[in-house]
mmCIF file of C-alpha atoms in Angstrom:
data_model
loop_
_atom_site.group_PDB
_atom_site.id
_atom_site.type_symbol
_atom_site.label_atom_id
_atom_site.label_comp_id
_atom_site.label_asym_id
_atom_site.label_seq_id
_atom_site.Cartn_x
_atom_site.Cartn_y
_atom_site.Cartn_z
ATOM 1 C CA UNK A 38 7.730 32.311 16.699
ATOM 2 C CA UNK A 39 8.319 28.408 16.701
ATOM 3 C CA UNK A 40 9.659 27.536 13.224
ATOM 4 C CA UNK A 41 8.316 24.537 11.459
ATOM 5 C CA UNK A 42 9.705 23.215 9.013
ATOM 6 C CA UNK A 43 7.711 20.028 6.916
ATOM 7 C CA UNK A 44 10.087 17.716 3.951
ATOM 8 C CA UNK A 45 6.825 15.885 2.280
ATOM 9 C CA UNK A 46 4.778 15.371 -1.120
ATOM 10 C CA UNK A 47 2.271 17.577 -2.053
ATOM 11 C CA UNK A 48 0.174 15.849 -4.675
ATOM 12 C CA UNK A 49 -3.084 16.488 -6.764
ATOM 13 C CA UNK A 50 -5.673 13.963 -5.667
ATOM 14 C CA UNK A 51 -7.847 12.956 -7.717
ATOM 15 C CA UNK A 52 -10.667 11.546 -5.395
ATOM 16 C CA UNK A 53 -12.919 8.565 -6.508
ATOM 17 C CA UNK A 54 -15.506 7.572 -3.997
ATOM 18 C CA UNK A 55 -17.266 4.245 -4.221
ATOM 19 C CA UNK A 56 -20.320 3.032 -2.592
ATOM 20 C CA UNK A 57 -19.297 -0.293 -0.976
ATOM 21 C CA UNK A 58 -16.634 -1.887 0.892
ATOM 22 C CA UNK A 59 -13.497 -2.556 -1.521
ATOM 23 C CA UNK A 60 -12.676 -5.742 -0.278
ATOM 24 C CA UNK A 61 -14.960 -8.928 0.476
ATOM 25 C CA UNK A 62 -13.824 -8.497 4.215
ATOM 26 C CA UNK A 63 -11.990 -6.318 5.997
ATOM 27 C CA UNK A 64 -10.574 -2.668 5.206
ATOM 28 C CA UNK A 65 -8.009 -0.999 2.883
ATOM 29 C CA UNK A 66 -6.121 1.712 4.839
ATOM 30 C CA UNK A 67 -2.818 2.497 2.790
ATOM 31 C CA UNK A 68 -0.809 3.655 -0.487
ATOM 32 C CA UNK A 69 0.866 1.705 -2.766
ATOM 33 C CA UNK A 70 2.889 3.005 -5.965
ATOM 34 C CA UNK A 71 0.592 2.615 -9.511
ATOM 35 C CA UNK A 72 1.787 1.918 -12.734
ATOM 36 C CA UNK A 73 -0.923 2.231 -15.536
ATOM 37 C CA UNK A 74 -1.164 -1.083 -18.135
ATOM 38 C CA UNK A 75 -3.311 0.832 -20.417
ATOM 39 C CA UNK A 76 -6.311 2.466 -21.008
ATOM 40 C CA UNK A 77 -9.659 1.483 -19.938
ATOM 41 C CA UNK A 78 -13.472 1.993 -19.743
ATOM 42 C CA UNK A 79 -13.239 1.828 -16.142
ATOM 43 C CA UNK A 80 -11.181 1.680 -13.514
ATOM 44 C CA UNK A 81 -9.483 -1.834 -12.630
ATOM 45 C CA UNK A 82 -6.843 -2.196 -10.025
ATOM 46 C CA UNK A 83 -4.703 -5.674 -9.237
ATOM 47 C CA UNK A 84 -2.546 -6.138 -6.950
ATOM 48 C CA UNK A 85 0.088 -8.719 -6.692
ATOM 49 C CA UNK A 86 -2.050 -10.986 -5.797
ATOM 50 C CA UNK A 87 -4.077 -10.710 -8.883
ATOM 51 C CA UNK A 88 -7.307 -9.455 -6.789
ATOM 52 C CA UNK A 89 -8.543 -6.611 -8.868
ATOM 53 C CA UNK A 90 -11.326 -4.147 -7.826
ATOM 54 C CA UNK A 91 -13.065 -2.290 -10.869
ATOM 55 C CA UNK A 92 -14.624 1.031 -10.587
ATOM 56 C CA UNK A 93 -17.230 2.202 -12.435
ATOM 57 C CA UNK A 94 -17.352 5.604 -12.295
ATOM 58 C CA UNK A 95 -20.415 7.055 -15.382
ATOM 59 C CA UNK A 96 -19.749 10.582 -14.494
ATOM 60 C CA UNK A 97 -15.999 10.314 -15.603
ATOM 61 C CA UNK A 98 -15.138 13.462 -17.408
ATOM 62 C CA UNK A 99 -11.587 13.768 -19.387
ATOM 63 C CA UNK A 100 -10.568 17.188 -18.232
ATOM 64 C CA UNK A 101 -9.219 15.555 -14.771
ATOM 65 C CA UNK A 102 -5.708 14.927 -15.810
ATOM 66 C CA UNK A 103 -6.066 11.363 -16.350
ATOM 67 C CA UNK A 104 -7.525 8.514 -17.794
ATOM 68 C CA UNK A 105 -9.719 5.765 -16.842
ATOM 69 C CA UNK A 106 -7.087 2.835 -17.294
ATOM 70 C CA UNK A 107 -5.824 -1.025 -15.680
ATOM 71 C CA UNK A 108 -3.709 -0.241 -12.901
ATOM 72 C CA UNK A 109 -0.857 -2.675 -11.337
ATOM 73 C CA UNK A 110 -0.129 -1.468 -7.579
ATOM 74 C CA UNK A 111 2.500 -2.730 -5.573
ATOM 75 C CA UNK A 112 2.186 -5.143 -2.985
ATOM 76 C CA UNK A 113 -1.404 -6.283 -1.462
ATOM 77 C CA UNK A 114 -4.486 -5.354 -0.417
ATOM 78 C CA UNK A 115 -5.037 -7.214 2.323
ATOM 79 C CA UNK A 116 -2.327 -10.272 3.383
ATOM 80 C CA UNK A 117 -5.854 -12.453 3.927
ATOM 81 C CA UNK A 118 -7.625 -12.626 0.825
ATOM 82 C CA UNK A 119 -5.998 -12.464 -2.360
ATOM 83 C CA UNK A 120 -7.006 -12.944 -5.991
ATOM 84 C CA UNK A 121 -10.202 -12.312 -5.486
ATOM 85 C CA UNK A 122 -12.518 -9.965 -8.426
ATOM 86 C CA UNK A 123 -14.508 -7.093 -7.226
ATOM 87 C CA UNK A 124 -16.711 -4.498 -8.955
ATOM 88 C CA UNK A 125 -18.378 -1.477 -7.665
ATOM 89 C CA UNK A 126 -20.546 1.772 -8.636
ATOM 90 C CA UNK A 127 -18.572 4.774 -7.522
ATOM 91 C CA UNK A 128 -18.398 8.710 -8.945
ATOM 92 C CA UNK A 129 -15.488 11.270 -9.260
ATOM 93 C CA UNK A 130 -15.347 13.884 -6.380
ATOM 94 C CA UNK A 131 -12.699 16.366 -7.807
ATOM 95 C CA UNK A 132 -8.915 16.804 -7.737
ATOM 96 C CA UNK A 133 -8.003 18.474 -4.665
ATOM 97 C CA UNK A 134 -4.917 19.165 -2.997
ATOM 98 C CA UNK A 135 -2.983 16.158 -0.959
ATOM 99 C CA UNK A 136 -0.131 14.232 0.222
ATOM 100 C CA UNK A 137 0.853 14.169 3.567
ATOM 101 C CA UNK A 138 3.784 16.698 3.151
ATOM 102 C CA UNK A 139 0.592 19.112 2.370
ATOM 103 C CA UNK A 140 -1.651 17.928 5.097
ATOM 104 C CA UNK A 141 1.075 18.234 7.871
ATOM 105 C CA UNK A 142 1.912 22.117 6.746
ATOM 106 C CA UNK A 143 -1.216 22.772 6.444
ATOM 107 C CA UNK A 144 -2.268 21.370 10.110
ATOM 108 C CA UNK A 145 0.841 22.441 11.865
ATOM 109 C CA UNK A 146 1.528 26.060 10.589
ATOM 110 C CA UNK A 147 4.622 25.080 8.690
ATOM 111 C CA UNK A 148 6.832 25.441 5.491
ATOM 112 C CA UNK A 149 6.842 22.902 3.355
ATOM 113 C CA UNK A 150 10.094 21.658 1.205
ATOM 114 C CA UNK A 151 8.109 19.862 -1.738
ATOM 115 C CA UNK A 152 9.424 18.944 -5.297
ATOM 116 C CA UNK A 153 7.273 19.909 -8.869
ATOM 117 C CA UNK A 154 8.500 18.251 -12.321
ATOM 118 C CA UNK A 155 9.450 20.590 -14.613
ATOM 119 C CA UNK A 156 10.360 20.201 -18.104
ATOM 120 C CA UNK A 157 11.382 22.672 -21.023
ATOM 121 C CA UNK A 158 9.111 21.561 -23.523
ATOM 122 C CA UNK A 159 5.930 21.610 -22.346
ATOM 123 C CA UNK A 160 3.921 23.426 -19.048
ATOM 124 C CA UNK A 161 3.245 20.711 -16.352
ATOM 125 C CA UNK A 162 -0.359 21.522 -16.074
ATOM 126 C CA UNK A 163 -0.499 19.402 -12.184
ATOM 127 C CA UNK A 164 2.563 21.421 -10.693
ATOM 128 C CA UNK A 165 0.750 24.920 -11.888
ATOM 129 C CA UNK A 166 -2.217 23.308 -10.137
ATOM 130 C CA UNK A 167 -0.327 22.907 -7.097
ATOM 131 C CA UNK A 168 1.187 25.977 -6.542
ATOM 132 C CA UNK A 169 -2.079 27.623 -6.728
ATOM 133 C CA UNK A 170 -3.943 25.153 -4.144
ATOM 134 C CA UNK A 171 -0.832 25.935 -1.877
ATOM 135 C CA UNK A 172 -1.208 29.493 -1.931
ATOM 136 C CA UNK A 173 -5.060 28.797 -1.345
ATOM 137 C CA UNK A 174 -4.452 27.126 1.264
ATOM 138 C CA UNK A 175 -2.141 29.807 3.049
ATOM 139 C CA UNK A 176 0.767 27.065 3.006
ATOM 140 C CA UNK A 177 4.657 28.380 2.577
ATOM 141 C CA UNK A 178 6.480 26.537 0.090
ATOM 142 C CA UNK A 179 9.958 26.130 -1.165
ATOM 143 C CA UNK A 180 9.461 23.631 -4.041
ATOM 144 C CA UNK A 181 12.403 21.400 -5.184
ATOM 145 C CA UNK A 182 12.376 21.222 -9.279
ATOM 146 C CA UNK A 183 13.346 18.269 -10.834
ATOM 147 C CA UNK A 184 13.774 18.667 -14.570
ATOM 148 C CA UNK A 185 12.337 15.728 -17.071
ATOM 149 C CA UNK A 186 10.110 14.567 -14.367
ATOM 150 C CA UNK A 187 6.107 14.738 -14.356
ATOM 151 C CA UNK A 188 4.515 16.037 -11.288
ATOM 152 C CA UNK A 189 3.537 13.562 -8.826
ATOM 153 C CA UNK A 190 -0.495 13.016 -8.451
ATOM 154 C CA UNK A 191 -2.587 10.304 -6.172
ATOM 155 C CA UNK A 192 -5.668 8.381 -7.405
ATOM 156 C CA UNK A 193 -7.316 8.601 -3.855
ATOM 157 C CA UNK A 194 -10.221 5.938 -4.332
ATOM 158 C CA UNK A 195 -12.300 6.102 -0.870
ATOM 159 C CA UNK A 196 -15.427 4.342 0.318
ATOM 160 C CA UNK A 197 -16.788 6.712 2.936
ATOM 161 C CA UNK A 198 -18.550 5.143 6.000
ATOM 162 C CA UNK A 199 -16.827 1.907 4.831
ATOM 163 C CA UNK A 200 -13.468 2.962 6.173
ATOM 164 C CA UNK A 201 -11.471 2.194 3.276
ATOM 165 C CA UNK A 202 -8.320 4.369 1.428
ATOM 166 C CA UNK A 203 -6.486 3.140 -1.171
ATOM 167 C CA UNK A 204 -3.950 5.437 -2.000
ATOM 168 C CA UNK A 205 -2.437 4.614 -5.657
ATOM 169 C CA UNK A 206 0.664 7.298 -6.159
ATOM 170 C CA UNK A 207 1.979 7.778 -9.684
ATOM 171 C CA UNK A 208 5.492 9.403 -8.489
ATOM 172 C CA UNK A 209 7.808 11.299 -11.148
ATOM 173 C CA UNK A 210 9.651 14.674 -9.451
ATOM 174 C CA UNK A 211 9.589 12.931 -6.173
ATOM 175 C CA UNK A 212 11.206 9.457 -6.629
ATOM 176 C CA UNK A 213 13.572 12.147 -8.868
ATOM 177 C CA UNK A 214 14.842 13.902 -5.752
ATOM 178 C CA UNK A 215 17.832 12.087 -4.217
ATOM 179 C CA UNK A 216 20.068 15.153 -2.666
ATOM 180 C CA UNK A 217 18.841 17.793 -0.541
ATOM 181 C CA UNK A 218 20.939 20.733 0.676
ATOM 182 C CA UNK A 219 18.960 23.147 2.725
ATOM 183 C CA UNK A 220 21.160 24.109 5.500
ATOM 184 C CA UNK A 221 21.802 27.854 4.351
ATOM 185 C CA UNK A 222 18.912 30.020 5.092
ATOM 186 C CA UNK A 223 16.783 27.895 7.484
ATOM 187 C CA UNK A 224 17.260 29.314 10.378
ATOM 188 C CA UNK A 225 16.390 27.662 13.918
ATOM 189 C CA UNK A 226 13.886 24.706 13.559
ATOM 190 C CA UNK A 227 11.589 24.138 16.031
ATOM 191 C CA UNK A 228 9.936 21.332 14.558
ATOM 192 C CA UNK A 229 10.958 18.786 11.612
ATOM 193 C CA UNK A 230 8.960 16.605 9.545
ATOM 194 C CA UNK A 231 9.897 14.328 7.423
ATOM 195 C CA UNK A 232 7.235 12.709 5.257
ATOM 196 C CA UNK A 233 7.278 10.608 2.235
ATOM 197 C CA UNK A 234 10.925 11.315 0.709
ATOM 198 C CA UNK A 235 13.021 8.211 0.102
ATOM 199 C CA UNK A 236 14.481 7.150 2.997
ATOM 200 C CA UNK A 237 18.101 8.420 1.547
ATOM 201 C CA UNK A 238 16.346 11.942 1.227
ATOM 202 C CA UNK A 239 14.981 11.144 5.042
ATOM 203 C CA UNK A 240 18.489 10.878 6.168
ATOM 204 C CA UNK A 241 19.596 13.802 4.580
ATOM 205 C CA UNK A 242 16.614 15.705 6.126
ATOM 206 C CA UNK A 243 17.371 14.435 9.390
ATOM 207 C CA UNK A 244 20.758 15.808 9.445
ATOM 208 C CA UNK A 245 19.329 19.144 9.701
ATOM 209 C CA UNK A 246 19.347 20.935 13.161
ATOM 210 C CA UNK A 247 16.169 21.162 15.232
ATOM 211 C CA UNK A 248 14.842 20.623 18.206
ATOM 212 C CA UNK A 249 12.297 17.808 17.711
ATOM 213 C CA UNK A 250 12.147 15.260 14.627
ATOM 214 C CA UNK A 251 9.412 13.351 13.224
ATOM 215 C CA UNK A 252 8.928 10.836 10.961
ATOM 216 C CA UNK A 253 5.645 10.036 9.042
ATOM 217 C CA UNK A 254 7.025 7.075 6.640
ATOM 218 C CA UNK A 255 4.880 5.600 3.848
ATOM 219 C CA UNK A 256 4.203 1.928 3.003
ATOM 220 C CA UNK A 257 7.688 2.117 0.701
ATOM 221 C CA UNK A 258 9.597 3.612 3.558
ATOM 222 C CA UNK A 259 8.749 0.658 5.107
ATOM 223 C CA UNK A 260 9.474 -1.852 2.541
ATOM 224 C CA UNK A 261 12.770 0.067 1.490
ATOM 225 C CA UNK A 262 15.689 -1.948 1.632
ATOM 226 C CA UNK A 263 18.410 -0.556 0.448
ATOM 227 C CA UNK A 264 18.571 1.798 2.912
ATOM 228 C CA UNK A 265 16.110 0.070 5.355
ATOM 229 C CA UNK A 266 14.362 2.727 7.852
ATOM 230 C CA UNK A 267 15.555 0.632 10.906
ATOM 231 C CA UNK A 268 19.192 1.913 10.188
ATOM 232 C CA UNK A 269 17.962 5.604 11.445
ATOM 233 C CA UNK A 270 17.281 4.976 14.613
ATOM 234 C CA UNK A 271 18.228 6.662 17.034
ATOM 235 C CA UNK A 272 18.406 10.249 14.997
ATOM 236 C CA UNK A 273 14.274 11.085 15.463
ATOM 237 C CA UNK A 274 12.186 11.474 18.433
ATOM 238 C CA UNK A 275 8.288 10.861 17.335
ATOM 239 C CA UNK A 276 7.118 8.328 14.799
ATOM 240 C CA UNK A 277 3.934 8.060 13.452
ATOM 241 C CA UNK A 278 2.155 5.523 11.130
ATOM 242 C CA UNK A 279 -0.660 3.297 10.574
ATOM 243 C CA UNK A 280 -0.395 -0.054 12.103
ATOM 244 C CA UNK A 281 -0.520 -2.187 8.678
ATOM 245 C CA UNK A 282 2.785 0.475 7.777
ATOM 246 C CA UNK A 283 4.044 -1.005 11.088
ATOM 247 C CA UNK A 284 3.866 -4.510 11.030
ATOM 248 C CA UNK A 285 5.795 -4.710 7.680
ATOM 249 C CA UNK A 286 8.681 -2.771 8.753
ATOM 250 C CA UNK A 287 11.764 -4.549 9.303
ATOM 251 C CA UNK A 288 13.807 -3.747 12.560
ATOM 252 C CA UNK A 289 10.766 -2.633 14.783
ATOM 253 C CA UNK A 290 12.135 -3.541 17.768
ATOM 254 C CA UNK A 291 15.456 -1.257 17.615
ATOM 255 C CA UNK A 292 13.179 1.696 16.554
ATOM 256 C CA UNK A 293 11.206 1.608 19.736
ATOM 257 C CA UNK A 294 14.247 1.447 21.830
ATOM 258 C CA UNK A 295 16.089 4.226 20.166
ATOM 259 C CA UNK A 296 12.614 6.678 19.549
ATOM 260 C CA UNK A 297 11.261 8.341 22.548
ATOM 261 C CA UNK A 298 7.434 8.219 21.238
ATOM 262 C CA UNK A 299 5.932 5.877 18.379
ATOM 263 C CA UNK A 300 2.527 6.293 17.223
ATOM 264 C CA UNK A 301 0.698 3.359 15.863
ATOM 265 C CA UNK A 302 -2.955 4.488 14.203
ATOM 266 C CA UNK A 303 -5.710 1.311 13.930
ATOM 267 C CA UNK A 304 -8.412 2.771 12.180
ATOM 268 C CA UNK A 305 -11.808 2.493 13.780
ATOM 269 C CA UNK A 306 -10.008 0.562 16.764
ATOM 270 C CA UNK A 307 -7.877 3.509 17.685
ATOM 271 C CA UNK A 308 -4.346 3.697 18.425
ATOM 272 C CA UNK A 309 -1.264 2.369 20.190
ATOM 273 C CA UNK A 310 1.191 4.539 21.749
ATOM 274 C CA UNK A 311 4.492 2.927 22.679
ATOM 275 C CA UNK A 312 6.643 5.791 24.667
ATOM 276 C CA UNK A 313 9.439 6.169 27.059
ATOM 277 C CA UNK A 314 8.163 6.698 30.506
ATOM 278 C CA UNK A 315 9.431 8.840 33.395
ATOM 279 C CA UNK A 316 10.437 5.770 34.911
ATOM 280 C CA UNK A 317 12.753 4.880 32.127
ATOM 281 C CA UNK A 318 10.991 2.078 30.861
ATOM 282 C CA UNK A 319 8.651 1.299 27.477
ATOM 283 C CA UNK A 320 4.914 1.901 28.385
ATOM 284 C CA UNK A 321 1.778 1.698 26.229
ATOM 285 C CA UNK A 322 -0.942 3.371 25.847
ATOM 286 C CA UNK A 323 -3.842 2.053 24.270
ATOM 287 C CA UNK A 324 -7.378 4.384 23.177
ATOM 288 C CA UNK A 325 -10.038 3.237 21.271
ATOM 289 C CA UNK A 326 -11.111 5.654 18.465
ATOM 290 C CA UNK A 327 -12.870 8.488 19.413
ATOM 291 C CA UNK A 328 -16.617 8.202 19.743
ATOM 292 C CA UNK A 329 -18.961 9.194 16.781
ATOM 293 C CA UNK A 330 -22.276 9.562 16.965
ATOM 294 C CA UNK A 331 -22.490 8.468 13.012
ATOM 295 C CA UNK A 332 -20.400 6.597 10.488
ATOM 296 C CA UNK A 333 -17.232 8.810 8.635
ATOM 297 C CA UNK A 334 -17.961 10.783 5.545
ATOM 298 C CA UNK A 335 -14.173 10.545 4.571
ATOM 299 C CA UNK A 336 -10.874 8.602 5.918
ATOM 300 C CA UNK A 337 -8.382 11.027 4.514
ATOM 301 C CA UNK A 338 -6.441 12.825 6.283
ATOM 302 C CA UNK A 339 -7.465 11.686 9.549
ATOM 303 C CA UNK A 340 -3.373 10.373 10.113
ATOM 304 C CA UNK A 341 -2.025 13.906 9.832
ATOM 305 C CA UNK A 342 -4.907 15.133 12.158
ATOM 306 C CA UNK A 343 -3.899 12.742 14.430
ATOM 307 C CA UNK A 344 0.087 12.922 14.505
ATOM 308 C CA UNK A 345 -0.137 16.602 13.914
ATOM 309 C CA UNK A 346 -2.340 17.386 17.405
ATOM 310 C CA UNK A 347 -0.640 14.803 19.223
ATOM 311 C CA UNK A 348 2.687 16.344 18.578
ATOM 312 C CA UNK A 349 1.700 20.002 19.530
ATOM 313 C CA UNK A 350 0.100 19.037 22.292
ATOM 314 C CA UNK A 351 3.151 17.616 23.538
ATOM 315 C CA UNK A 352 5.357 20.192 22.712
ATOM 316 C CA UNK A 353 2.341 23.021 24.340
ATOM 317 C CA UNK A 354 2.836 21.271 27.417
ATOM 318 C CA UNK A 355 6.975 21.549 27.243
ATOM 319 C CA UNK A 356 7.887 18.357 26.052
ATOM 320 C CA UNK A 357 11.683 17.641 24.821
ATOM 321 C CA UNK A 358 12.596 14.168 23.044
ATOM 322 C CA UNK A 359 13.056 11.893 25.958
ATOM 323 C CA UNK A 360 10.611 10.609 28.962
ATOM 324 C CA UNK A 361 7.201 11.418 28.640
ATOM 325 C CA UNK A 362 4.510 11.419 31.603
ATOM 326 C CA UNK A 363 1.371 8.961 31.449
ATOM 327 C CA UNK A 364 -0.759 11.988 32.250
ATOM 328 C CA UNK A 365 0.721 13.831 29.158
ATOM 329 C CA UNK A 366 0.649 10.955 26.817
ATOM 330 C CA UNK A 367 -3.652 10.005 27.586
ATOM 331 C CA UNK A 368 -4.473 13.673 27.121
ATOM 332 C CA UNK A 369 -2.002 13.905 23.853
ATOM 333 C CA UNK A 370 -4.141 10.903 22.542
ATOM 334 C CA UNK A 371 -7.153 11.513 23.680
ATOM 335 C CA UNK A 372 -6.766 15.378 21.559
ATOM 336 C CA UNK A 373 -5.337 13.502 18.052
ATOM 337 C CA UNK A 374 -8.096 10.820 18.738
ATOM 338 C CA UNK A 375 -10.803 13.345 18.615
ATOM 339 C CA UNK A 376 -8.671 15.450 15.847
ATOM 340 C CA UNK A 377 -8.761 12.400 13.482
ATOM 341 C CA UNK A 378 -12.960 11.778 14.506
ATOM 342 C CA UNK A 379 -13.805 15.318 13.264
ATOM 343 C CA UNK A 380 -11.589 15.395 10.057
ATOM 344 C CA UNK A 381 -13.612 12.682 8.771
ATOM 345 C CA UNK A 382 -16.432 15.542 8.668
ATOM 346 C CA UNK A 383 -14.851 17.912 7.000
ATOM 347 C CA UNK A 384 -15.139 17.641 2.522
ATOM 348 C CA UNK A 385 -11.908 20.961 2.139
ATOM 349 C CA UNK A 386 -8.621 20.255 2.922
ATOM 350 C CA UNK A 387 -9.105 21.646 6.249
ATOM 351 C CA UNK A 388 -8.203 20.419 10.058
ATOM 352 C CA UNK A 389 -9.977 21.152 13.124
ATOM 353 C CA UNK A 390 -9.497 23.986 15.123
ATOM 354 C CA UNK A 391 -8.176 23.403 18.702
ATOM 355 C CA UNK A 392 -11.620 24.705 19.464
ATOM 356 C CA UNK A 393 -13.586 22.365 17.865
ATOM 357 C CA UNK A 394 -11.110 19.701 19.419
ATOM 358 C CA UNK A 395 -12.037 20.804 23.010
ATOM 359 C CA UNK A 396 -15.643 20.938 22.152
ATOM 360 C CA UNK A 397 -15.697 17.149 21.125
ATOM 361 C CA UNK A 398 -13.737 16.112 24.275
ATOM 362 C CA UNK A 399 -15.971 18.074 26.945
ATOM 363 C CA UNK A 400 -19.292 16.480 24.883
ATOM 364 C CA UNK A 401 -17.049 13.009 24.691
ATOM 365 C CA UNK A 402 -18.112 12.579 21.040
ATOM 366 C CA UNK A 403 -17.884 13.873 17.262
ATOM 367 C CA UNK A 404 -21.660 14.842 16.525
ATOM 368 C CA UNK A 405 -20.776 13.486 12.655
ATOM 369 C CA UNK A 406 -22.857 14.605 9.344
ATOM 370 C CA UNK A 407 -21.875 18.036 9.668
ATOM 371 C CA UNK A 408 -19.335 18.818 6.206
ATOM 372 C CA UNK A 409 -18.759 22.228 7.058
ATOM 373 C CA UNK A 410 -15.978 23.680 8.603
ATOM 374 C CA UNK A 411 -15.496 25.219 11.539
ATOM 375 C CA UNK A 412 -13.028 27.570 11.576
#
């Protein structure tokens, strides 16, 4: 049996889901680190830019594991419009399980290496919550405990058929993690994630033996420069991220030489797939989304739908890090692409089933406003 083995967050979301477009033009489509500047009636988000969205959410209930409060994030929304004020109706969905460390276990069969605060003096209520909605959710885990620290959680604000995620991450145990010694035990590794960690955990990670690496880096991956993400190249195979995560990373050009496939996602204009080719040179591939016949109920998780069925239908077919056929690559996409079109259906934590993934390509479309899922 192939062994997979996935280094990510798992967080509790708690999902807010408005009923317009957050910004005055344009989408949101990425997560930014939160810190709270106190306590609010609603729910009012700036960015360094000083635009600020406000939520107002009447059906807020205490019992979530949070507050309503003013929230700084880092970075922008959007590099085009800044300091703008914005306020819109929305409710609270739930907390749920997330994080892509999650998502990617959950879609790809794997264990997943996570880490839970833990302190002496009093029961993390979000880690207990975690462990349970893993073992829900049929996922292996091998949690990394970091004493003093609070359990990492997500306020996941979504606008449905508007396209937008904003992903605000209030980190404790993970930021806390800077070593990671795994090698005893682990056996043969098939596959190797790496999502989320620092990019000094990454490296550590990476050092581990398997047969194919990925990387699913995070807006601060990107933006990390300390230890920038450019100075790994060259020591993972597959690279997936969103194309706003790709523009602002520093070094681009030595990752694509040195990474055999790199996965750009564009929201509702598709993806970009820049690849070594049989003939030893870069090629592209370019693939519009995947045809709906109806707006999205739900952006998230739709990345780790994507990289996740675009990997293992690579590796199905007998790829190994290095050239990759055109053939292989346009039916690789054209699976994630229609992976990512039906997770936006689905309300659980779910993924589509490969049969549900070869329905939608033989009917060349996602028949959307069905929520249930389809095992």
């Amino acid at each position: 049996m192939n062994h997979r083995l996935v280094f990510g967050p798992a967080y509790a979301d708690l999902v807010l889901r408005v009923e317009a477009p957050l910004l005055p033009s344009g989408v949101v489509d990425g997560s930014y680190e939160g810190r709270p500047m106190g306590v609010s009636d609603r729910w009012s988000i700036r960015d360094e830019s000083n635009a600020t969205i406000e939520i107002l959410a009447p059906d807020w209930h205490s019992d979530s594991g949070a507050n309503p409060s003013r929230i700084q994030v880092s970075g922008r929304f959007t590099p085009h419009v800044g300091g703008f004020r914005r306020e819109i109706r929305g409710h609270l969905v739930g907390r749920f399980l997330g994080g892509m460390g999650a998502g990617y276990a959950r879609a790809l069969g794997g264990r997943l290496v996570s880490a839970l605060g833990r302190s002496h003096d009093e029961p993390d209520a979000i880690a207990s919550f975690l462990v349970q909605a893993l073992a829900v959710e049929g996922i292996a885990h091998s949690p990394l405990y970091v004493e003093g620290q609070n359990t990492d959680w997500t306020l996941l604000v979504s606008s449905g058929n508007h396209g937008d995620k904003l992903a605000i991450g209030f980190r404790g145990c993970h930021s806390g993690v800077s070593r990671v010694d795994l090698r005893d035990g682990i056996g043969e590794i098939d596959l190797l994630v790496v999502a989320g960690f620092s990019n000094q955990v990454i490296s550590q990670v990476l050092a581990l033996p398997a047969r194919v690496r990925m990387l699913a880096p995070a807006m601060r991956n990107m933006r990390e420069r300390e230890s920038p993400l450019a100075s790994l190249s060259g020591r993972f195979d597959f690279l997936s991220c969103n194309r706003s995560e790709w523009d602002s990373l520093d070094g681009r050009g030595r990752i694509l030489q040195a990474t055999p496939i790199v996965a750009m996602t564009e929201g509702a204009d598709g993806c970009t797939i820049d690849y070594l080719s049989e003939t030893g040179l870069r090629a592209t591939c370019q693939r519009p989304a995947f045809l709906r016949d109806s707006p999205p109920g739900d952006t998230n998780r739709a990345g780790e739908a994507f990289a996740s069925t675009l990997i293992t239908t690579l590796l199905d077919a007998g790829w190994h890090p290095g050239p990759v056929s055109e053939g292989l690559i346009r039916l690789a996409v054209d699976r994630a692409s229609a992976a990512a079109a039906l997770v936006l259906d689905r309300l659980d934590f779910g993924f589509p089933s490969p049969r549900e993934i070869d329905r939608a390509l033989s009917e060349g479309k996602v028949h959307g406003g069905d929520r249930r899922a389809d095992g």
